[in-house]
Coordinates of C-alpha atoms in Angstrom, one line a residue:
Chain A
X268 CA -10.2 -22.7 4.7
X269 CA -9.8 -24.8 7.9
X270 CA -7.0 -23.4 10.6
X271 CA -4.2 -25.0 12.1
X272 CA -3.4 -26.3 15.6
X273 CA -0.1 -24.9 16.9
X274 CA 0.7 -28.4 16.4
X275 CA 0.2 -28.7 12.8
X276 CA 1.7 -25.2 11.9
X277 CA 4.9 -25.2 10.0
X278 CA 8.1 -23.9 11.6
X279 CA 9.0 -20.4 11.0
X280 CA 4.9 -19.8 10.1
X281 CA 6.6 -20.3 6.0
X282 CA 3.8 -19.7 3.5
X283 CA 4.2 -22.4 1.1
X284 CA 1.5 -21.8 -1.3
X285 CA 2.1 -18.8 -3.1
X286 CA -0.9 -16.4 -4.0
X287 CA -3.3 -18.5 -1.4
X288 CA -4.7 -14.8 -0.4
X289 CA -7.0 -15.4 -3.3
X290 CA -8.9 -17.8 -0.9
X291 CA -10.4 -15.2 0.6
X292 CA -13.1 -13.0 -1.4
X293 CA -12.4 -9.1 -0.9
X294 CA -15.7 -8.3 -3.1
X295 CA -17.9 -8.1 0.1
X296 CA -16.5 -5.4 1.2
X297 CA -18.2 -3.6 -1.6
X298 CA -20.5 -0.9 -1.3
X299 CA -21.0 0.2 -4.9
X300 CA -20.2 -1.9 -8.5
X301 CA -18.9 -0.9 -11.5
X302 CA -20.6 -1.1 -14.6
X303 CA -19.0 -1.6 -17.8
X304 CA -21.3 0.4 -21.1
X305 CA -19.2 -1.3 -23.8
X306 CA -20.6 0.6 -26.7
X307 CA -18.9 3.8 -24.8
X308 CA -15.4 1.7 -24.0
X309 CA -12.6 2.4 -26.6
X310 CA -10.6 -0.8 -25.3
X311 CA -7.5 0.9 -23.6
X312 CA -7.5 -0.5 -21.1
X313 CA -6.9 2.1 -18.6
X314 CA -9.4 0.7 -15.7
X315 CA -6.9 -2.6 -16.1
X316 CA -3.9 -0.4 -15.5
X317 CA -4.9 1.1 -12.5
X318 CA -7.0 -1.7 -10.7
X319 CA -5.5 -2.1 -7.3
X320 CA -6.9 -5.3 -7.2
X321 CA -6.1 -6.8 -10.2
X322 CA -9.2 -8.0 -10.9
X323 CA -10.4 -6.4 -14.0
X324 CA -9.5 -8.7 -17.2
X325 CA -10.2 -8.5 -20.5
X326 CA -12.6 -10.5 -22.6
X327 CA -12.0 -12.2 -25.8
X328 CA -13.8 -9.4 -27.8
X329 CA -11.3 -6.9 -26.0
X330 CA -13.7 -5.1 -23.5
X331 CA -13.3 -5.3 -19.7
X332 CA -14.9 -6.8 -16.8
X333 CA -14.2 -7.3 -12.8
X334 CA -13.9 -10.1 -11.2
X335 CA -17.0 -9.5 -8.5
X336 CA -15.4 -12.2 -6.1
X337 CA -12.4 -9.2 -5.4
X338 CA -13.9 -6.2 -6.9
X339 CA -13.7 -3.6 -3.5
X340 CA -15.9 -1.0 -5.4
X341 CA -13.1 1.9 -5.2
X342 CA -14.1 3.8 -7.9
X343 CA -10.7 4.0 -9.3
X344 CA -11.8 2.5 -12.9
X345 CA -15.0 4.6 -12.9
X346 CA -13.2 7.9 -12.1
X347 CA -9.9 7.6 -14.3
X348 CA -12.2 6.2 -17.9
X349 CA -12.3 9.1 -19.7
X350 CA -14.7 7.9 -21.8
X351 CA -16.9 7.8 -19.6
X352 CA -18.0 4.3 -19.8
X353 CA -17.6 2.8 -16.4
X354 CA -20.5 3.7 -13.7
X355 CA -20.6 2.7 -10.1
X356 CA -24.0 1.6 -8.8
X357 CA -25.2 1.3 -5.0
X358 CA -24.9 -2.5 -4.4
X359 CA -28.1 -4.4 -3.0
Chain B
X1121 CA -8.8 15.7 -22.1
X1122 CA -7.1 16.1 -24.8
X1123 CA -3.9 15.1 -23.5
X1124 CA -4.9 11.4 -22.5
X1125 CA -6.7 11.3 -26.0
X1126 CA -3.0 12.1 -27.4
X1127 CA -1.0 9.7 -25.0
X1128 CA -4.2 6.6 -26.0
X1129 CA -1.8 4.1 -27.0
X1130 CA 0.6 4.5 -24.3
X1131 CA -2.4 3.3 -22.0
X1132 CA -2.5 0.0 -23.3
X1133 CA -2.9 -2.9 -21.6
X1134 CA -0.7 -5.5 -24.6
X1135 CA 2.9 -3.0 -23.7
X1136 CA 2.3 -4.2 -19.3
X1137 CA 3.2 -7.4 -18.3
X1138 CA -0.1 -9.5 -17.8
X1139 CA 1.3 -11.8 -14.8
X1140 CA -0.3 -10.7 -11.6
X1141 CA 2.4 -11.3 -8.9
X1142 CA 0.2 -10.1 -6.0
X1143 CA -3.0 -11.9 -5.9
X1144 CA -6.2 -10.9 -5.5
X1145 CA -7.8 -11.0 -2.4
X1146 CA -5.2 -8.5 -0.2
X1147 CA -6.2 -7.0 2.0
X1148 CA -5.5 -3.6 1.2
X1149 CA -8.3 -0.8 2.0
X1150 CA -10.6 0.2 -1.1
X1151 CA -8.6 2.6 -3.7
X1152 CA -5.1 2.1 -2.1
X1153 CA -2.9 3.5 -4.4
X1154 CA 0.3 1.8 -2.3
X1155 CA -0.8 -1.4 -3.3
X1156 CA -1.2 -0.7 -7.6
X1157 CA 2.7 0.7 -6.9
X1158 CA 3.4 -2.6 -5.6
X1159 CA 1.5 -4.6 -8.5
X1160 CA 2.9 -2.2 -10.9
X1161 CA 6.3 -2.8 -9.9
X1162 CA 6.0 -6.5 -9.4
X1163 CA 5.1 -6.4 -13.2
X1164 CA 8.3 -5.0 -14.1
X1165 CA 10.4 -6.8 -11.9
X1166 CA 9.0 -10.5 -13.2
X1167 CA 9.5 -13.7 -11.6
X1168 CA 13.1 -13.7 -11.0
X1169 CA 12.8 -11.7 -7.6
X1170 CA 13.2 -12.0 -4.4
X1171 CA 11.5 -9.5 -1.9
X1172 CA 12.1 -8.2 1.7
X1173 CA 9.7 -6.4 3.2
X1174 CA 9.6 -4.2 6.3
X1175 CA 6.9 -4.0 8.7
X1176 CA 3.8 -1.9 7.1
X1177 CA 0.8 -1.6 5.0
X1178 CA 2.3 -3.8 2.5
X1179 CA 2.9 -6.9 4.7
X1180 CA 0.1 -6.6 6.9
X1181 CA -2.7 -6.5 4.2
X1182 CA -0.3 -9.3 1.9
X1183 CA 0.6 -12.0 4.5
X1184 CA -2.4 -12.7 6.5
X1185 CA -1.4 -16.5 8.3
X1186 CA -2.2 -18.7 6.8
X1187 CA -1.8 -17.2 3.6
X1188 CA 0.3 -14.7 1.1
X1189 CA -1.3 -12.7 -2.0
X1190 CA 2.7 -13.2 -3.0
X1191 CA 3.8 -15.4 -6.6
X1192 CA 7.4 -14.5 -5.7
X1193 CA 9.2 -15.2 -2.8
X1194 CA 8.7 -12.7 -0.1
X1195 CA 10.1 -12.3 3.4
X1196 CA 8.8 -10.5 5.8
X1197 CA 11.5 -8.8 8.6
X1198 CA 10.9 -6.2 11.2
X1199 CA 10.7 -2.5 10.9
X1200 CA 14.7 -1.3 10.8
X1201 CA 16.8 -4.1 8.4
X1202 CA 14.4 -4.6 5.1
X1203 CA 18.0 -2.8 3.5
X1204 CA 20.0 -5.3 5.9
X1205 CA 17.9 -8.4 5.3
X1206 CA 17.9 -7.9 1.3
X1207 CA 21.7 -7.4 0.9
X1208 CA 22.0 -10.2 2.7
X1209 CA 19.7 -12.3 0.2
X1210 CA 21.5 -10.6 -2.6
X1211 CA 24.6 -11.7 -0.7
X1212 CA 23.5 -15.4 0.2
X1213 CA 22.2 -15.4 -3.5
X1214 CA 25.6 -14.7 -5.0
X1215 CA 27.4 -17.3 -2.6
X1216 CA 25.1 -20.2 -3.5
X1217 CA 25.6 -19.6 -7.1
X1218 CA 29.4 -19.5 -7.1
X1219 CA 29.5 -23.3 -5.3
X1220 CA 26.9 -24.2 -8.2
X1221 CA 24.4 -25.2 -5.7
X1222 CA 21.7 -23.1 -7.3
X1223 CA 21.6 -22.7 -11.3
X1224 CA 22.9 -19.7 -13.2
X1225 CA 19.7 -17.4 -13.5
X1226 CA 19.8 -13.7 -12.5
X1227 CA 17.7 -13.3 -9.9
X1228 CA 17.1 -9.2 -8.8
X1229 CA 17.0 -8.6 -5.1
X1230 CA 14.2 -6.1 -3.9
X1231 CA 14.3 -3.9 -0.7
X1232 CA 10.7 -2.4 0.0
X1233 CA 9.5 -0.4 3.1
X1234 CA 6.9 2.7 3.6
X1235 CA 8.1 5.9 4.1
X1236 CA 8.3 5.2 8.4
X1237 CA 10.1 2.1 7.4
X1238 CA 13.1 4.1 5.1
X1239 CA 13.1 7.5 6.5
X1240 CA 13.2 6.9 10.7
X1241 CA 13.4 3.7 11.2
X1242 CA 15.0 1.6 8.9
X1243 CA 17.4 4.5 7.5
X1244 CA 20.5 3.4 9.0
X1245 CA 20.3 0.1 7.0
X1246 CA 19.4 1.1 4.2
X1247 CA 22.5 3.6 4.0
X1248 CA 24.8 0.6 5.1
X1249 CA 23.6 -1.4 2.3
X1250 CA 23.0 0.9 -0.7
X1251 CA 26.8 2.1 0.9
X1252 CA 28.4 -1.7 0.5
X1253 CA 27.2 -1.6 -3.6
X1254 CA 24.8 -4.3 -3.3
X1255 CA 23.2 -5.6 -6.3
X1256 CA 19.8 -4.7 -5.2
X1257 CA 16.8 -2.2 -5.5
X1258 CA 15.3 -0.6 -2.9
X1259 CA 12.2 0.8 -2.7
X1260 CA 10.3 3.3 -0.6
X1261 CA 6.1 3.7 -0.6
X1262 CA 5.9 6.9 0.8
X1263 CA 2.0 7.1 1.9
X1264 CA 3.4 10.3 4.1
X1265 CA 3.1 8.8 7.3
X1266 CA 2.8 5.7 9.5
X1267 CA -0.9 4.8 8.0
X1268 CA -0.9 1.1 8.6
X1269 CA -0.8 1.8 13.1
X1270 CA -3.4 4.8 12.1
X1271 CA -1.5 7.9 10.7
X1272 CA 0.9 8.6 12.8
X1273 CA 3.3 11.5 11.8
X1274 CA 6.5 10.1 10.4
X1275 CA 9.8 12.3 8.9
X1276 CA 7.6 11.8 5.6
X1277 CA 4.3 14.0 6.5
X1278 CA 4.2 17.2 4.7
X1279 CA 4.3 20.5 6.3
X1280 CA 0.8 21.1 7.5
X1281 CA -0.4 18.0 7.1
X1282 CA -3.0 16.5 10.3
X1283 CA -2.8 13.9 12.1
X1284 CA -3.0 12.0 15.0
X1285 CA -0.2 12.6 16.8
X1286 CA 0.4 15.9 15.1
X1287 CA -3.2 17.2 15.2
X1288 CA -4.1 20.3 13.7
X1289 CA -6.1 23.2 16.3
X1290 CA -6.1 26.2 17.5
X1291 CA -1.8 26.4 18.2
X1292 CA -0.9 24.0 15.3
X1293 CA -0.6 23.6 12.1
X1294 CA -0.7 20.3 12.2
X1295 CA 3.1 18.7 10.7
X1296 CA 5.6 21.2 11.9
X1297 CA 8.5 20.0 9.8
X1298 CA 9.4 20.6 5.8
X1299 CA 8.9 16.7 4.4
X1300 CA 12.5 14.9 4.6
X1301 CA 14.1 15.0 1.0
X1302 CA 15.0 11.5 0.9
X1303 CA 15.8 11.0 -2.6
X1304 CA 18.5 13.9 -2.1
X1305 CA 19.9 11.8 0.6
X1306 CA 20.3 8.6 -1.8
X1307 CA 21.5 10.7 -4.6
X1308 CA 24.3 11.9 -1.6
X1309 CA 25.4 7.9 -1.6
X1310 CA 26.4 8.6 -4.9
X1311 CA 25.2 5.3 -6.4
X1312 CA 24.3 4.5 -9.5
X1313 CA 20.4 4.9 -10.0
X1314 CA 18.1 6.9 -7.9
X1315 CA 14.4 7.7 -9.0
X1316 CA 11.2 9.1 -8.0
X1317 CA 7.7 7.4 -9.3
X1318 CA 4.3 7.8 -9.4
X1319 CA 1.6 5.1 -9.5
X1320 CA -0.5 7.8 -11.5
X1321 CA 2.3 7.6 -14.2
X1322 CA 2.5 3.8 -14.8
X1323 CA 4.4 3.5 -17.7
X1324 CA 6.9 5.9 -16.3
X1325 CA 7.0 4.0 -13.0
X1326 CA 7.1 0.7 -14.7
X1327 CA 10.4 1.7 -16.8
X1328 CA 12.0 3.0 -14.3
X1329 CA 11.4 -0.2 -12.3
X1330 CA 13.0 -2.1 -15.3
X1331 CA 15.7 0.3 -15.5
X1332 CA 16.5 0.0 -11.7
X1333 CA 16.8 -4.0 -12.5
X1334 CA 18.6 -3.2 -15.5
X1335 CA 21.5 -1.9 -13.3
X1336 CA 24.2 -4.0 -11.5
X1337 CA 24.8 -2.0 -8.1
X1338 CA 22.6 -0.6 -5.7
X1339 CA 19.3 1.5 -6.7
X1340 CA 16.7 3.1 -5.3
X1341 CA 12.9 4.3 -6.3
X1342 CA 11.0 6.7 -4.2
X1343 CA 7.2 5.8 -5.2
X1344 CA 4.9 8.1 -4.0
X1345 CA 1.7 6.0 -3.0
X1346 CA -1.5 8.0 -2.3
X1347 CA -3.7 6.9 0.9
X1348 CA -7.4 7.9 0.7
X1349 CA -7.8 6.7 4.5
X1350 CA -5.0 8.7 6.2
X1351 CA -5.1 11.7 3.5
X1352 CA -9.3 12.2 4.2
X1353 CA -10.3 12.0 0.4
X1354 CA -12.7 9.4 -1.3
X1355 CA -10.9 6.4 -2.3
X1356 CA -11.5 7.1 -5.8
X1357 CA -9.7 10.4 -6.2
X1358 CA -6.4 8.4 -5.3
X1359 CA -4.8 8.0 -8.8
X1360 CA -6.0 11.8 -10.0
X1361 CA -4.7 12.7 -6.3
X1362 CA -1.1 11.7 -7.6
X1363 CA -1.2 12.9 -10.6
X1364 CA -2.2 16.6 -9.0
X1365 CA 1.0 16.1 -7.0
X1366 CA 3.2 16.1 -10.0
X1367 CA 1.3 18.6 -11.6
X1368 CA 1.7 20.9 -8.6
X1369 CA 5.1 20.2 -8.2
X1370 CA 4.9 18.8 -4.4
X1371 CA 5.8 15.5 -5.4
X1372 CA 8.4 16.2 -9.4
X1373 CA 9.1 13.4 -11.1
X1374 CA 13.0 13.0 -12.1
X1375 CA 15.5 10.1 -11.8
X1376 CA 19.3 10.5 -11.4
X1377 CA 22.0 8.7 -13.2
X1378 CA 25.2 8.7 -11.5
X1379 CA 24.5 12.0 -10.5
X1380 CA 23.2 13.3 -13.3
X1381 CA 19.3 14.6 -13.4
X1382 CA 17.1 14.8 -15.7
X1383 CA 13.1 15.3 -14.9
X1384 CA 10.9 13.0 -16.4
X1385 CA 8.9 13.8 -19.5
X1386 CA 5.5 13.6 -17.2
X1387 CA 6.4 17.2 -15.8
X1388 CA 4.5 19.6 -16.7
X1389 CA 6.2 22.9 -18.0
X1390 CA 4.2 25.3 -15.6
X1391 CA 3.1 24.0 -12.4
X1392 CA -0.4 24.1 -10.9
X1393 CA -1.1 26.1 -7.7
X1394 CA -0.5 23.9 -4.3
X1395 CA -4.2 24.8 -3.7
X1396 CA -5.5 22.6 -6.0
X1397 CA -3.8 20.0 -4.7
X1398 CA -4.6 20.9 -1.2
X1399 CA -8.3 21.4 -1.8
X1400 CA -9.2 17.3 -2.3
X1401 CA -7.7 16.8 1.1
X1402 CA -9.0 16.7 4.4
X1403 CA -5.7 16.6 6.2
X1404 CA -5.1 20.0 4.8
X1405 CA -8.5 21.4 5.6
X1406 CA -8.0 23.5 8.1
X1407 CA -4.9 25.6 6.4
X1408 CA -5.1 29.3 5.8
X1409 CA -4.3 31.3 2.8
X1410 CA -1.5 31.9 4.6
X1411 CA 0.2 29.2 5.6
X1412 CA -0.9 27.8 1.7
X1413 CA 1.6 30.5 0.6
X1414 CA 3.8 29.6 2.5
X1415 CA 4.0 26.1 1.4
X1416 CA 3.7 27.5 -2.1
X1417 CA 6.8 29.3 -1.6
X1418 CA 8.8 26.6 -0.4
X1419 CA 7.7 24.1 -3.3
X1420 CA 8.4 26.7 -5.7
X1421 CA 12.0 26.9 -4.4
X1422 CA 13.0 23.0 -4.4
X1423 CA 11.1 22.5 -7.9
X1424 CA 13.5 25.5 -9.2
X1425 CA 16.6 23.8 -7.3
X1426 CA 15.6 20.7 -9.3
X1427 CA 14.9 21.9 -12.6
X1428 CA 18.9 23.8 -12.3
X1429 CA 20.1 21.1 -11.2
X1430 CA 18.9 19.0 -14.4
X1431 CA 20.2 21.9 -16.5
X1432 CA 23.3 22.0 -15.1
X1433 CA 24.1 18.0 -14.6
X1434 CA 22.4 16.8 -18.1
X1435 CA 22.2 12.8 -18.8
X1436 CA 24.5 12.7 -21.4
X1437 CA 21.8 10.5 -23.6
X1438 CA 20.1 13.6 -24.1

């Protein structure tokens, strides 16, 4: 992403490309990773639900993964699977 | 357990709209719980919206220049007139269609704002617009106080609650003041559909989101959106946090339908201790058994009010 010049900029700063926050990577922020143990995951798809980062999708075969570009390593999908099948990990 | 083993199917993923209208890539702290309301809700709502957003956590982390996590499109005004700017939309909207310069599709107008935003600062609007019966939502992330400066005290902090410019020491208690009941205050306007939502409860927040949409006239939804930074607690207790704030009772769940209550079917039918809630929290740290009962007390007393008031003022759909 290069910046503008004040010349360049558009008037009234209007955003014209909708969504171009994804430009950015939020995943380095991360301290810890989830880990996914898909023999334990029933497919509900509660870690989806309550991603604040929308960034965990399902897979063809139905079982869930994070995007690692976003991923901020909450702990949100680890903490609310009651099955127990989601683990965070140190990163690095 | 037990009861998310029963309520398994109602957790999945194929009954929630799969569009992502707020990209990836916010910047919204780790485990905000203000920002899965504002996904939530921007999967009910759909594409045919138009937002106005007041100064807070939810335009600072979505509109960094030169770029917007938004798919719909947003506005961004100052603190006071997110109410005044979206009735105006809502009016502007109605205008264009009537001299056929824009074509015939419903489009829902959407007021947001945090808790500083509708209950001190922007309140005056917002009672002027939901007053003049615009078509339009409005609705309030209450993160209980002004988190996006660096938790300030707003008219939204709980009794007892610290922060930093109502500290808790050796002659305070932190917040002074009982939370303002702002729903009540809507439900005064006597419009058509007020609410009060969860992100813990998505499906419940979600419908009542489409309900709100659902409605020609003015509504409003009072989502309660938990803040691991300005609430001290690990960012990922912040769902389970909400849903121990229905449990308790310090934060019931119930929507009202031209004045007439009912709670939602999330409530439990004997409340949790306040402790419990408390405990997980390091803005309530330093409160005494004492001052807990006293806060006890109090949420035992509005719960009651509420639950009377649903007995006595039924839906008639029920």
């Amino acid at each position: 992403m290069t910046l503008k010049t004040w010349r360049e900029l558009p008037i009234g700063c209007v955003v014209s490309e909708p969504g171009s926050a994804s430009e950015y990577h939020t995943g380095s922020w991360r301290s810890q990773r989830p880990i996914w143990n898909d023999t334990k995951c029933i497919k509900c798809g509660i870690c989806y639900v309550f991603c604040p980062e929308g960034c965990v999708q399902q897979t063809e075969e139905g079982f869930f993964k994070a995007n690692m570009d976003y991923c901020k390593g909450c702990g949100i999908c680890a903490h609310e699977c009651w099955p127990r099948a989601i683990k965070m990990v140190e990163e690095g | 357990m037990m009861n998310i083993v029963e309520n398994f199917d109602l957790f999945a993923p194929r009954l929630i709209n799969k569009q992502e209208l707020i990209s990836s890539g916010h910047r919204a702290c780790s485990g905000c719980a203000e920002v899965l309301a504002v996904r939530l809700m921007c999967k009910a709502l759909g594409e045919n919206t138009v937002i106005a957003s007041a100064t807070g956590c939810m335009e600072i982390i979505s509109s960094m220049f030169p770029t917007t996590a938004w798919q719909v499109p947003w506005i961004h005004v100052a603190f006071e007139n997110a109410a005044a700017v979206a009735s105006g939309v809502e009016a502007g909207l109605k205008a264009l269609r009537k001299k056929g310069k824009i074509d015939d599709r419903y489009v829902k107008v959407v007021g947001m704002a945090g808790d500083g935003g509708t209950m001190d600062i922007g309140f005056q609007a917002l009672s002027g617009a939901m007053e003049r019966g615009h078509d339009m939502i409005y609705v309030c992330f209450d993160n209980e106080a002004y988190m996006n400066t660096g938790i300030q005290r707003s008219s939204g902090t709980p009794m007892g609650a610290s922060t930093t410019t109502a500290p808790a020491g050796k002659v305070s208690i932190g917040q002074k003041t009982w939370k303002k009941n702002m729903p009540e205050i809507m439900v005064a306007h006597g419009i058509p559909y007020v609410a009060t939502a969860c992100p813990s409860y998505p499906l419940d927040f979600i419908r009542k989101v489409e309900k709100a949409k659902s409605i020609q006239g003015p509504s409003y939804i009072h989502c309660f959106s938990m803040c691991p930074t300005g609430w001290r607690s690990p960012s990922h207790t912040a769902v389970s946090m909400g849903r121990l704030a229905v449990e308790t009772g310090v934060f019931p769940l119930y929507e009202v339908e031209n004045g007439h209550y009912r709670l939602s079917p999330d409530m439990p039918k004997k409340l949790k201790p306040v402790k419990s809630y408390f405990k997980p929290q390091g803005r309530f740290r330093h409160l005494t058994p004492d001052q807990i009962e006293m806060i006890q007390e109090k949420v035992t007393v509005e719960f009651g009010k509420l639950v009377e008031k649903a007995k006595f003022l039924k839906t008639g759909n029920e």
